[in-house]
Every structure is written in C-alpha cells, then in structure tokens.
Amino acid sequence: MGKILITGATGNVGGAALRALREKDTDVIAAVHDPAKVESVRGTGAEVRLLDYADPDSVARALEGVDRLFAMVPLHEDMRRWGSVLLHAAKEAGVSYVVRSSSMGADANAHYQLGKIQGGIDGEVEVLGFDFAVLRPATFMQNYLAYAPLLKRTGVLPVPEGKQATSFVDARDVGACVAQALLHPETYRGTVTMVTGPEALDNHQVAAILSGVSGREIVYQGGDIEATGLYLESQGMPEWDIHMQLSLHRHARNGYTGFLTKAVEHLTGRPATRFEDFAREHAQAWQ
Ligand SMILES: NC(=O)c1ccc[n+]([C@@H]2O[C@H](COP(=O)([O-])OP(=O)(O)OC[C@H]3O[C@@H](n4cnc5c(N)ncnc54)[C@H](OP(=O)(O)O)[C@@H]3O)[C@@H](O)[C@H]2O)c1
C-alpha cells in the first residue's frame, strides 16, 4: 500500500481517522497546521508533516510520495481556493485515491452556501481524475461542545433552527468511516455516501438530553436568525463565518437536515453513536 496522508489530523474528523488507522498499525502521515501540536500528534506513532493551505509550498512538501489522501478543508473564507491548492498539488505528487469529507447536501448547486463550496471541491476531485470516495456527514454532535461556554452562562441553546430535526453524527464516527474508505479503495472507489447518526432530533429533544446528563436545566426557545447573527457579531466573529453559520441554521430550519442513513454501520461494522451516549460521555462540559 502507498503512503496515506491525513489532512486536518488535529481536528475532529482527521484526528479520529488518524487514531483508527494507527489502531490498525497502518503507516500514515499526519498533516499538522499548528507547529505547537506536532509533538502530541507524533505520540500516535504517525509521521508528521507541516501543512498550511495558505502556503502552497508546504502543501506540495507534505504530499511528497503520497498515494492516498484524506482531503478535508477547514471552514475558512479561502476554503474553496485551498481545496484547489490541495487537489492540484496532489495531482502533481501522483496521488491516485482521494477520500473527501464534505457535508450533507454538498453540491455545486446546493441550497446553502457552504454546501456549494464543499460540493465544488468534491466536484474538482472528480474532474481532476482521481479515484475517489466522498463522504458527506450530517451536523456534528461536537458542535454542542462549542456551545458549552454560552450554555453555562445562559442555559439557553443558541441554535435558531425552529422545530426541525437533524440527524446529528459523532465526528469520530465520520473519522472511522474515512479510515475504512482509505483502507479499502477496492470497495469504496467511486462512491458518494451521506453519513448520519442513528436518529434525527430537534433542539427541544437535544436540550432535554443535555439537561438530563448535566443535571442543570438547559432550554431551547426555537431561536431567531437575526438575533443569532447580532449575537455572533457582538462576539467578534468575522462576517464570512457569520454568513456561513446562519446559512447552515437556515438550511436546518427549512427541513433539509433530518435525513438518515446506515452508513456508519455499513462502513465500520458498528452502530452509529447516539446523541444521548455522546452527551453522557461529555456531561461535564455542560455542568
Ligand atoms: N461542524 C459540523 O457540524 C460539520 C458538519 C459537516 C461537515 N463539516 C465540515 O467538516 C470540516 C471541519 O472538520 P473538523 O470538525 O474535523 O475540523 P476541526 O475540528 O474544526 O479542525 C480544523 C482542522 O483544520 C486544520 N487547519 C486549520 N487551518 C489550516 C490551514 N491553514 N492549513 C491546514 N490545515 C488547517 C486544523 O489544524 P490545526 O489544529 O493544526 O490548526 C484542524 O486540524 C469543515 O469542512 C466543515 O465544513 C462540519
């Protein structure tokens, strides 16, 4: 087997893919952006290479001798361009197989802006002629860890998504799927798979679960898109990021995010994590 490179190896999905591959003693290269994180990633036993999408030379260096690539691009104003930088460098380096993690509903003509961007990168993988497997995950359960500081202060879920349900997935399950797809191109080559959790929950149900596991009252009030935008602005979030986040909330509010698949079970051979189990594992975060 040729060399495997994992981008975003310190992130939710890439980190889980890296751990899953190392558990199987697979030779793998971890691409790390923040030099301060190199040592901890080395602890996994992986070779570590620095890669910064804003520095195309570092991307080319990280890809030397690589045959299979996990291509994730972080949420950033330049992410569409960064996707192109990565894929063209991969072509140049002779990569043959690309596994992508984009997002549910990603498509160049998607109904939401981030879906268009992710879908554009997915499409470029195909146009450049790689063998590919594209995974399109639902909303990550891990987002609720990011809401923890605000929840601690207010006890109110800051998600303006009305009563619509979402098929939340544990990003670690997505990483385990990525690892399987990387290890088995003979099975997954040419596939596009939506990856969801086992159930679709609305935020009233999520609030009840978080209250149950944390022992404090957490409520959901349906939320207001404009008010959320103003709040994010007051927190200093850049305009592009606010626009993306609100477009995701509108996408959910309009009912596009409740779709369920059995992908985690099919790819990994074990059931997808339930929100309640995820929440119990992280109960301290909301206490
Ligand atoms: N959150 C959701 O609900 C959700 C749902 C579906 C799809 N997605 C998609 O999933 C992706 C995010 O995945 P994630 O949650 O695994 O990521 P994450 O945990 O947010 O981590 C981001 C990763 O990107 C790396 N990174 C940041 N800036 C970089 C740069 N300039 N060059 C190279 N690498 C850089 C970070 O490295 P350092 O730590 O070293 O800086 C880190 O490994 C996005 O594409 C998002 O659209 C998210």
Tab-separated table of C-alpha atoms and ligand atoms in Angstrom:
chain	number	residue	atom	x	y	z
A	1	MET	CA	0.000	0.000	0.000
A	2	GLY	CA	1.252	3.507	-0.847
A	3	LYS	CA	1.533	6.236	1.736
A	4	ILE	CA	-1.621	7.749	3.266
A	5	LEU	CA	-1.755	11.455	4.217
A	6	ILE	CA	-4.393	12.763	6.635
A	7	THR	CA	-5.147	16.481	6.449
A	8	GLY	CA	-6.789	18.147	9.464
A	9	ALA	CA	-5.110	15.495	11.620
A	10	THR	CA	-5.658	17.564	14.783
A	11	GLY	CA	-9.349	18.115	14.004
A	12	ASN	CA	-12.478	16.162	14.892
A	13	VAL	CA	-12.659	14.012	11.766
A	14	GLY	CA	-8.991	13.817	10.736
A	15	GLY	CA	-7.954	13.079	14.325
A	16	ALA	CA	-10.404	10.198	14.561
A	17	ALA	CA	-9.326	8.852	11.159
A	18	LEU	CA	-5.696	9.013	12.270
A	19	ARG	CA	-6.429	7.119	15.503
A	20	ALA	CA	-8.478	4.484	13.663
A	21	LEU	CA	-5.640	3.896	11.178
A	22	ARG	CA	-2.972	3.766	13.870
A	23	GLU	CA	-5.061	1.250	15.855
A	24	LYS	CA	-4.665	-0.988	12.808
A	25	ASP	CA	-0.915	-0.262	12.714
A	26	THR	CA	-1.273	1.470	9.354
A	27	ASP	CA	1.655	3.566	8.183
A	28	VAL	CA	0.228	7.036	7.966
A	29	ILE	CA	1.377	10.633	7.645
A	30	ALA	CA	-0.409	13.291	9.697
A	31	ALA	CA	-0.530	16.780	8.177
A	32	VAL	CA	-0.465	19.313	11.000
A	33	HIS	CA	-1.101	23.023	10.599
A	34	ASP	CA	-0.165	24.384	14.022
A	35	PRO	CA	3.509	23.628	14.826
A	36	ALA	CA	2.668	23.635	18.556
A	37	LYS	CA	0.609	20.466	18.020
A	38	VAL	CA	3.330	18.437	16.280
A	39	GLU	CA	4.611	16.676	19.400
A	40	SER	CA	1.216	15.469	20.582
A	41	VAL	CA	0.400	14.109	17.112
A	42	ARG	CA	3.773	12.317	16.988
A	43	GLY	CA	2.543	10.457	20.058
A	44	THR	CA	0.195	8.497	17.770
A	45	GLY	CA	3.241	6.960	16.066
A	46	ALA	CA	2.449	8.681	12.782
A	47	GLU	CA	4.978	10.569	10.684
A	48	VAL	CA	4.148	14.278	10.980
A	49	ARG	CA	4.469	16.885	8.230
A	50	LEU	CA	3.590	20.568	8.487
A	51	LEU	CA	0.936	21.726	6.023
A	52	ASP	CA	-0.596	25.178	5.807
A	53	TYR	CA	-3.119	25.729	3.000
A	54	ALA	CA	-2.082	29.373	2.896
A	55	ASP	CA	1.446	28.234	1.932
A	56	PRO	CA	1.241	26.121	-1.276
A	57	ASP	CA	4.911	25.052	-0.965
A	58	SER	CA	4.155	23.417	2.371
A	59	VAL	CA	1.230	21.590	0.752
A	60	ALA	CA	3.478	20.254	-2.025
A	61	ARG	CA	6.129	19.154	0.515
A	62	ALA	CA	3.564	17.362	2.671
A	63	LEU	CA	2.339	15.402	-0.351
A	64	GLU	CA	5.722	14.037	-1.448
A	65	GLY	CA	5.490	10.282	-2.033
A	66	VAL	CA	1.812	10.138	-1.005
A	67	ASP	CA	-0.574	7.767	-2.802
A	68	ARG	CA	-3.849	8.060	-0.822
A	69	LEU	CA	-5.134	11.328	0.586
A	70	PHE	CA	-7.801	12.295	3.097
A	71	ALA	CA	-8.793	15.764	1.927
A	72	MET	CA	-10.568	17.964	4.474
A	73	VAL	CA	-10.653	21.724	4.186
A	74	PRO	CA	-11.490	23.739	7.302
A	75	LEU	CA	-14.226	26.324	7.467
A	76	HIS	CA	-12.467	29.446	6.215
A	77	GLU	CA	-13.140	32.274	3.808
A	78	ASP	CA	-10.468	30.838	1.470
A	79	MET	CA	-11.583	27.225	1.739
A	80	ARG	CA	-12.694	26.836	-1.892
A	81	ARG	CA	-9.295	28.054	-3.115
A	82	TRP	CA	-7.496	25.952	-0.506
A	83	GLY	CA	-9.348	22.897	-1.834
A	84	SER	CA	-7.969	23.596	-5.315
A	85	VAL	CA	-4.447	24.151	-3.979
A	86	LEU	CA	-4.568	20.783	-2.212
A	87	LEU	CA	-6.039	18.822	-5.121
A	88	HIS	CA	-3.719	20.263	-7.769
A	89	ALA	CA	-0.698	19.586	-5.561
A	90	ALA	CA	-1.995	16.043	-5.018
A	91	LYS	CA	-2.276	15.521	-8.769
A	92	GLU	CA	1.250	16.820	-9.225
A	93	ALA	CA	2.527	14.485	-6.481
A	94	GLY	CA	0.956	11.434	-8.132
A	95	VAL	CA	-1.796	10.763	-5.563
A	96	SER	CA	-4.167	8.175	-7.020
A	97	TYR	CA	-7.038	7.981	-4.493
A	98	VAL	CA	-8.753	10.806	-2.599
A	99	VAL	CA	-11.195	10.401	0.282
A	100	ARG	CA	-13.177	13.562	0.999
A	101	SER	CA	-15.301	14.581	3.923
A	102	SER	CA	-17.533	17.458	2.836
A	103	SER	CA	-21.062	17.906	4.219
A	104	MET	CA	-24.559	16.536	3.809
A	105	GLY	CA	-26.271	18.013	0.773
A	106	ALA	CA	-22.983	19.316	-0.686
A	107	ASP	CA	-23.362	20.069	-4.368
A	108	ALA	CA	-22.217	22.800	-6.728
A	109	ASN	CA	-25.946	23.761	-6.882
A	110	ALA	CA	-26.707	23.182	-3.197
A	111	HIS	CA	-29.431	25.093	-1.354
A	112	TYR	CA	-26.927	26.602	1.062
A	113	GLN	CA	-23.679	28.422	0.529
A	114	LEU	CA	-21.330	26.095	2.422
A	115	GLY	CA	-22.838	23.141	0.550
A	116	LYS	CA	-21.973	24.873	-2.736
A	117	ILE	CA	-18.381	25.403	-1.638
A	118	GLN	CA	-17.940	21.831	-0.368
A	119	GLY	CA	-19.714	20.462	-3.443
A	120	GLY	CA	-17.360	22.477	-5.657
A	121	ILE	CA	-14.349	20.829	-4.003
A	122	ASP	CA	-15.951	17.368	-4.282
A	123	GLY	CA	-16.570	18.043	-7.971
A	124	GLU	CA	-12.974	19.083	-8.547
A	125	VAL	CA	-11.797	15.718	-7.156
A	126	GLU	CA	-13.772	14.040	-9.909
A	127	VAL	CA	-12.771	16.471	-12.655
A	128	LEU	CA	-9.063	16.023	-11.879
A	129	GLY	CA	-9.480	12.298	-12.478
A	130	PHE	CA	-8.671	10.832	-9.063
A	131	ASP	CA	-10.219	7.631	-7.852
A	132	PHE	CA	-12.384	8.955	-5.041
A	133	ALA	CA	-14.723	8.246	-2.170
A	134	VAL	CA	-16.795	11.191	-0.984
A	135	LEU	CA	-18.353	11.184	2.487
A	136	ARG	CA	-20.996	13.806	3.268
A	137	PRO	CA	-21.590	13.968	7.005
A	138	ALA	CA	-24.539	15.461	8.850
A	139	THR	CA	-24.106	18.106	11.566
A	140	PHE	CA	-21.535	17.082	14.174
A	141	MET	CA	-22.576	16.398	17.779
A	142	GLN	CA	-19.286	18.101	18.699
A	143	ASN	CA	-20.836	21.495	17.826
A	144	TYR	CA	-22.694	21.279	21.139
A	145	LEU	CA	-19.346	21.236	22.957
A	146	ALA	CA	-18.574	24.571	21.303
A	147	TYR	CA	-21.860	25.962	22.705
A	148	ALA	CA	-20.856	24.906	26.244
A	149	PRO	CA	-19.471	28.273	27.485
A	150	LEU	CA	-22.663	30.083	26.440
A	151	LEU	CA	-24.864	27.316	27.843
A	152	LYS	CA	-23.089	27.595	31.171
A	153	ARG	CA	-23.892	31.314	31.299
A	154	THR	CA	-27.445	31.315	29.967
A	155	GLY	CA	-28.818	27.756	29.982
A	156	VAL	CA	-30.359	28.519	26.562
A	157	LEU	CA	-29.377	26.604	23.402
A	158	PRO	CA	-28.170	29.209	20.878
A	159	VAL	CA	-29.487	27.436	17.759
A	160	PRO	CA	-32.090	29.221	15.600
A	161	GLU	CA	-33.493	26.112	13.922
A	162	GLY	CA	-37.176	26.114	14.934
A	163	LYS	CA	-38.610	22.649	15.484
A	164	GLN	CA	-36.775	20.935	12.651
A	165	ALA	CA	-34.872	17.725	13.352
A	166	THR	CA	-31.259	16.999	12.412
A	167	SER	CA	-29.549	13.612	12.089
A	168	PHE	CA	-26.520	14.577	14.251
A	169	VAL	CA	-23.446	12.400	13.782
A	170	ASP	CA	-20.461	11.950	16.096
A	171	ALA	CA	-17.483	13.301	14.111
A	172	ARG	CA	-15.443	10.371	15.453
A	173	ASP	CA	-17.768	8.003	13.603
A	174	VAL	CA	-17.118	10.020	10.447
A	175	GLY	CA	-13.368	9.643	11.051
A	176	ALA	CA	-13.778	5.878	11.429
A	177	CYS	CA	-15.629	5.827	8.078
A	178	VAL	CA	-12.824	7.862	6.495
A	179	ALA	CA	-10.282	5.299	7.724
A	180	GLN	CA	-12.282	2.439	6.217
A	181	ALA	CA	-12.616	4.236	2.893
A	182	LEU	CA	-8.855	4.924	2.836
A	183	LEU	CA	-8.000	1.311	3.588
A	184	HIS	CA	-10.403	-0.198	1.056
A	185	PRO	CA	-10.410	1.649	-2.271
A	186	GLU	CA	-11.418	-1.609	-3.956
A	187	THR	CA	-14.768	-1.374	-2.093
A	188	TYR	CA	-15.399	2.374	-1.882
A	189	ARG	CA	-13.891	3.742	-5.107
A	190	GLY	CA	-16.473	5.873	-6.954
A	191	THR	CA	-18.893	6.101	-4.006
A	192	VAL	CA	-20.636	9.151	-2.543
A	193	THR	CA	-22.090	8.466	0.904
A	194	MET	CA	-24.176	10.540	3.296
A	195	VAL	CA	-23.038	9.822	6.844
A	196	THR	CA	-25.546	10.460	9.631
A	197	GLY	CA	-26.201	9.499	13.208
A	198	PRO	CA	-28.848	6.916	14.121
A	199	GLU	CA	-31.742	9.318	14.834
A	200	ALA	CA	-32.969	12.779	13.906
A	201	LEU	CA	-33.531	15.067	16.902
A	202	ASP	CA	-34.894	18.574	17.196
A	203	ASN	CA	-33.304	21.007	19.629
A	204	HIS	CA	-36.080	20.593	22.212
A	205	GLN	CA	-35.045	16.932	22.381
A	206	VAL	CA	-31.366	17.893	22.460
A	207	ALA	CA	-31.995	20.348	25.325
A	208	ALA	CA	-33.822	17.616	27.268
A	209	ILE	CA	-30.887	15.222	26.760
A	210	LEU	CA	-28.324	17.838	27.811
A	211	SER	CA	-30.413	18.708	30.895
A	212	GLY	CA	-30.667	15.017	31.777
A	213	VAL	CA	-26.949	14.283	31.578
A	214	SER	CA	-25.722	17.571	33.099
A	215	GLY	CA	-28.249	17.830	35.922
A	216	ARG	CA	-28.952	21.511	35.133
A	217	GLU	CA	-31.825	23.000	33.197
A	218	ILE	CA	-30.994	23.674	29.561
A	219	VAL	CA	-33.814	25.033	27.430
A	220	TYR	CA	-34.459	25.672	23.767
A	221	GLN	CA	-36.634	28.533	22.623
A	222	GLY	CA	-36.680	27.999	18.847
A	223	GLY	CA	-34.194	30.773	18.237
A	224	ASP	CA	-34.194	33.786	15.955
A	225	ILE	CA	-31.856	34.005	12.950
A	226	GLU	CA	-31.389	37.792	13.100
A	227	ALA	CA	-30.747	37.800	16.843
A	228	THR	CA	-28.212	34.974	16.447
A	229	GLY	CA	-26.417	36.985	13.756
A	230	LEU	CA	-26.254	40.031	16.021
A	231	TYR	CA	-25.005	37.914	18.900
A	232	LEU	CA	-22.223	36.351	16.778
A	233	GLU	CA	-21.250	39.820	15.545
A	234	SER	CA	-21.035	41.058	19.142
A	235	GLN	CA	-18.659	38.155	19.844
A	236	GLY	CA	-16.328	39.377	17.086
A	237	MET	CA	-16.997	36.547	14.637
A	238	PRO	CA	-15.873	37.540	11.108
A	239	GLU	CA	-18.656	38.405	8.658
A	240	TRP	CA	-17.978	35.454	6.328
A	241	ASP	CA	-18.150	32.988	9.225
A	242	ILE	CA	-21.430	34.516	10.459
A	243	HIS	CA	-22.893	34.266	6.965
A	244	MET	CA	-21.889	30.571	6.731
A	245	GLN	CA	-23.186	29.708	10.177
A	246	LEU	CA	-26.539	31.402	9.582
A	247	SER	CA	-26.871	29.688	6.198
A	248	LEU	CA	-26.399	26.339	7.963
A	249	HIS	CA	-29.077	27.231	10.524
A	250	ARG	CA	-31.477	28.285	7.746
A	251	HIS	CA	-30.753	25.008	5.936
A	252	ALA	CA	-31.731	23.081	9.069
A	253	ARG	CA	-34.705	25.351	9.774
A	254	ASN	CA	-36.010	24.651	6.266
A	255	GLY	CA	-36.037	20.919	6.969
A	256	TYR	CA	-33.097	19.633	4.910
A	257	THR	CA	-31.085	18.027	7.696
A	258	GLY	CA	-33.175	15.177	9.118
A	259	PHE	CA	-32.235	12.545	6.540
A	260	LEU	CA	-30.979	9.228	7.993
A	261	THR	CA	-28.583	6.648	6.567
A	262	LYS	CA	-26.954	3.466	7.858
A	263	ALA	CA	-23.546	4.484	6.506
A	264	VAL	CA	-21.660	4.314	9.824
A	265	GLU	CA	-22.882	0.767	10.395
A	266	HIS	CA	-22.129	-0.272	6.820
A	267	LEU	CA	-18.639	1.189	6.741
A	268	THR	CA	-17.428	0.429	10.264
A	269	GLY	CA	-19.474	-2.632	11.223
A	270	ARG	CA	-20.772	-0.993	14.434
A	271	PRO	CA	-23.792	1.186	15.176
A	272	ALA	CA	-23.529	4.964	14.956
A	273	THR	CA	-23.195	6.785	18.295
A	274	ARG	CA	-26.471	8.040	19.814
A	275	PHE	CA	-26.653	11.684	20.911
A	276	GLU	CA	-27.519	10.633	24.429
A	277	ASP	CA	-24.377	8.483	24.704
A	278	PHE	CA	-22.239	11.293	23.284
A	279	ALA	CA	-23.807	13.742	25.758
A	280	ARG	CA	-23.278	11.435	28.728
A	281	GLU	CA	-19.621	10.981	27.794
A	282	HIS	CA	-19.162	14.767	27.770
A	283	ALA	CA	-21.591	15.627	30.593
A	284	GLN	CA	-19.003	17.716	32.445
A	285	ALA	CA	-18.787	20.158	29.547
A	286	TRP	CA	-22.317	21.481	30.204
A	287	GLN	CA	-22.308	21.289	34.009
B	1	LIG	N1	-19.244	21.031	12.317
B	1	LIG	C1	-20.170	20.395	11.622
B	1	LIG	O1	-21.306	20.196	12.077
B	1	LIG	C2	-19.837	19.867	10.258
B	1	LIG	C3	-20.757	19.019	9.636
B	1	LIG	C4	-20.455	18.521	8.362
B	1	LIG	C5	-19.271	18.899	7.739
B	1	LIG	N2	-18.396	19.738	8.387
B	1	LIG	C6	-17.159	20.096	7.690
B	1	LIG	O2	-16.098	19.449	8.388
B	1	LIG	C7	-14.928	20.251	8.265
B	1	LIG	C8	-14.382	20.508	9.656
B	1	LIG	O3	-13.897	19.276	10.122
B	1	LIG	P1	-13.434	19.066	11.612
B	1	LIG	O4	-14.577	19.390	12.531
B	1	LIG	O5	-12.797	17.730	11.672
B	1	LIG	O6	-12.341	20.194	11.755
B	1	LIG	P2	-11.921	20.966	13.080
B	1	LIG	O7	-12.034	20.048	14.256
B	1	LIG	O8	-12.651	22.260	13.075
B	1	LIG	O9	-10.389	21.215	12.807
B	1	LIG	C9	-9.922	22.024	11.742
B	1	LIG	C10	-8.659	21.384	11.203
B	1	LIG	O10	-8.185	22.175	10.122
B	1	LIG	C11	-6.815	22.447	10.344
B	1	LIG	N3	-6.451	23.725	9.760
B	1	LIG	C12	-6.823	24.963	10.164
B	1	LIG	N4	-6.255	25.905	9.391
B	1	LIG	C13	-5.479	25.254	8.491
B	1	LIG	C14	-4.616	25.690	7.437
B	1	LIG	N5	-4.428	26.994	7.153
B	1	LIG	N6	-3.954	24.747	6.724
B	1	LIG	C15	-4.119	23.431	7.004
B	1	LIG	N7	-4.927	22.957	7.979
B	1	LIG	C16	-5.602	23.865	8.718
B	1	LIG	C17	-6.667	22.476	11.865
B	1	LIG	O11	-5.301	22.273	12.183
B	1	LIG	P3	-4.603	22.938	13.495
B	1	LIG	O12	-5.350	22.400	14.673
B	1	LIG	O13	-3.220	22.414	13.438
B	1	LIG	O14	-4.721	24.421	13.336
B	1	LIG	C18	-7.560	21.303	12.251
B	1	LIG	O15	-6.886	20.080	12.126
B	1	LIG	C19	-15.299	21.516	7.516
B	1	LIG	O16	-15.000	21.319	6.160
B	1	LIG	C20	-16.813	21.573	7.736
B	1	LIG	O17	-17.473	22.270	6.702
B	1	LIG	C21	-18.640	20.214	9.627
